[in-house]
Amino acid sequence: MRKRTLTTLAGTAGLLVALTACGAPGSATDPGAGTDEEATGDGPYSLELAENPEFEAGTTMAALAEAGTITIGTKFDQPLFGLLGTGDVPAGFDVAIGALVAAELGIPFDSIDFTETPSAIRETAIQNGEADLVIATYTINDARKELISFAGPYFEAGQAIMTLEGNTEINGPEDVEGVAVCSVEGSTPAKTIVDEYGADLFATDVYSNCLDPLRNGQVEAVTTDNVILSGFVDQSGGEFKLAGDGETFTQEPYGIGLAKDDTVFRDWINDVLEEAFEDGTWARLFEETAGKVLPTPEPPAVDRY
Ligand code: GLU
């Protein structure tokens, strides 16, 4: 059994691939895609663009609005939240939340630079200025708050386990002690499954690289957030299932990562999120992306820590 440790990050830095959205709408047949309704606003998520928004000089909002572009780190291999689609543009709920923030800065979808940020490089991408924001199924936690700041949460997930459809032995985390389980370096689920449940971790760089090891028996399970696994189950045509009916065993509040202590920017993004929670935009964006597979929840409460 091949086993790599959580600290093995070799190769992941090379995955930081920048690309510029060229405005092609996401595929309407893809559950990670944007809206398939007739577009009335900007981009695939039909968002109203702020016209010449005014921000106090010296703020990050003023700089980004002036530049007319923003770099957003997201995932490129996760159905429902961030999946590269038609025209090499990522689609999903994280991408839609990024588009919402950009639209409030007056930045059209076509002018967003989406950059792939696998789990292990998210903090570094923010610290090095390679991403203005990271919106990438990114759990808010204290260790990460030492390095970067978070707006949000804008969604609450929880850790779950995925197995082959025919597996009857793994029904929850208590069944994985000493069992080969795939997860991703630098993720909270990889740490939890080892530290709390004694799994034999098979660590890789992105979740899609867990699927073949599961198919060919190198691992017996994959673990990460329920909503990521649900996307893979949905795409698998009955090959995979969530163990124990998808019961979760952690709380994973998703935040928007930004430069540490840029409090003015963080407060402003939190205002944008709260407005979207209240006026129905958040629910619409969810329904048009992850909501094609998952039930639409109530929005979470923003945590202005
Ligand atoms: N939400 C978890 C985390 O931020 C797992 C998902 C991911 O790796 O993106 O670590």
mmCIF file with all atom_site columns, C-alpha atoms and ligand atoms in Angstrom, residues 75 78 119 122 136-139 144 184 186-189 207 224-225 228 252 254, ligand 1:
data_model
loop_
_atom_site.group_PDB
_atom_site.id
_atom_site.type_symbol
_atom_site.label_atom_id
_atom_site.label_alt_id
_atom_site.label_comp_id
_atom_site.label_asym_id
_atom_site.label_entity_id
_atom_site.label_seq_id
_atom_site.pdbx_PDB_ins_code
_atom_site.Cartn_x
_atom_site.Cartn_y
_atom_site.Cartn_z
_atom_site.occupancy
_atom_site.B_iso_or_equiv
_atom_site.pdbx_formal_charge
_atom_site.auth_seq_id
_atom_site.auth_comp_id
_atom_site.auth_asym_id
_atom_site.auth_atom_id
_atom_site.pdbx_PDB_model_num
ATOM   1  C CA . LYS A 1 75  ? -11.073 24.022 -7.027 1.00 0.00 ? 75  LYS A CA 1
ATOM   2  C CA . GLN A 1 78  ? -14.957 19.164 -7.529 1.00 0.00 ? 78  GLN A CA 1
ATOM   3  C CA . SER A 1 119 ? -6.223  22.237 -0.444 1.00 0.00 ? 119 SER A CA 1
ATOM   4  C CA . ARG A 1 122 ? -4.617  27.764 -0.193 1.00 0.00 ? 122 ARG A CA 1
ATOM   5  C CA . ALA A 1 136 ? -12.535 26.558 -2.352 1.00 0.00 ? 136 ALA A CA 1
ATOM   6  C CA . THR A 1 137 ? -14.609 24.403 0.050  1.00 0.00 ? 137 THR A CA 1
ATOM   7  C CA . TYR A 1 138 ? -12.360 26.081 2.610  1.00 0.00 ? 138 TYR A CA 1
ATOM   8  C CA . THR A 1 139 ? -13.130 25.328 6.247  1.00 0.00 ? 139 THR A CA 1
ATOM   9  C CA . ARG A 1 144 ? -5.721  28.731 9.313  1.00 0.00 ? 144 ARG A CA 1
ATOM   10 C CA . VAL A 1 184 ? -6.088  15.238 0.394  1.00 0.00 ? 184 VAL A CA 1
ATOM   11 C CA . GLY A 1 186 ? -3.595  19.974 3.825  1.00 0.00 ? 186 GLY A CA 1
ATOM   12 C CA . SER A 1 187 ? -7.303  19.224 4.339  1.00 0.00 ? 187 SER A CA 1
ATOM   13 C CA . THR A 1 188 ? -9.152  19.020 7.642  1.00 0.00 ? 188 THR A CA 1
ATOM   14 C CA . PRO A 1 189 ? -10.742 15.606 6.828  1.00 0.00 ? 189 PRO A CA 1
ATOM   15 C CA . TYR A 1 207 ? -9.909  14.644 -4.474 1.00 0.00 ? 207 TYR A CA 1
ATOM   16 C CA . THR A 1 224 ? -13.801 14.638 2.812  1.00 0.00 ? 224 THR A CA 1
ATOM   17 C CA . ASP A 1 225 ? -16.822 16.930 3.107  1.00 0.00 ? 225 ASP A CA 1
ATOM   18 C CA . ILE A 1 228 ? -17.794 17.117 -2.290 1.00 0.00 ? 228 ILE A CA 1
ATOM   19 C CA . GLU A 1 252 ? -16.924 22.339 8.141  1.00 0.00 ? 252 GLU A CA 1
ATOM   20 C CA . TYR A 1 254 ? -16.881 27.312 4.457  1.00 0.00 ? 254 TYR A CA 1
HETATM 21 N N1 . GLU B 2 .   ? -13.361 21.698 3.943  1.00 0.00 ? 1   GLU B N1 1
HETATM 22 C C1 . GLU B 2 .   ? -12.184 20.903 4.125  1.00 0.00 ? 1   GLU B C1 1
HETATM 23 C C2 . GLU B 2 .   ? -10.928 21.750 4.141  1.00 0.00 ? 1   GLU B C2 1
HETATM 24 O O1 . GLU B 2 .   ? -10.988 22.934 3.943  1.00 0.00 ? 1   GLU B O1 1
HETATM 25 C C3 . GLU B 2 .   ? -12.077 19.786 3.119  1.00 0.00 ? 1   GLU B C3 1
HETATM 26 C C4 . GLU B 2 .   ? -12.311 20.169 1.698  1.00 0.00 ? 1   GLU B C4 1
HETATM 27 C C5 . GLU B 2 .   ? -11.074 20.635 0.974  1.00 0.00 ? 1   GLU B C5 1
HETATM 28 O O2 . GLU B 2 .   ? -9.988  20.076 1.191  1.00 0.00 ? 1   GLU B O2 1
HETATM 29 O O3 . GLU B 2 .   ? -11.212 21.531 0.156  1.00 0.00 ? 1   GLU B O3 1
HETATM 30 O O4 . GLU B 2 .   ? -9.863  21.259 4.381  1.00 0.00 ? 1   GLU B O4 1
#
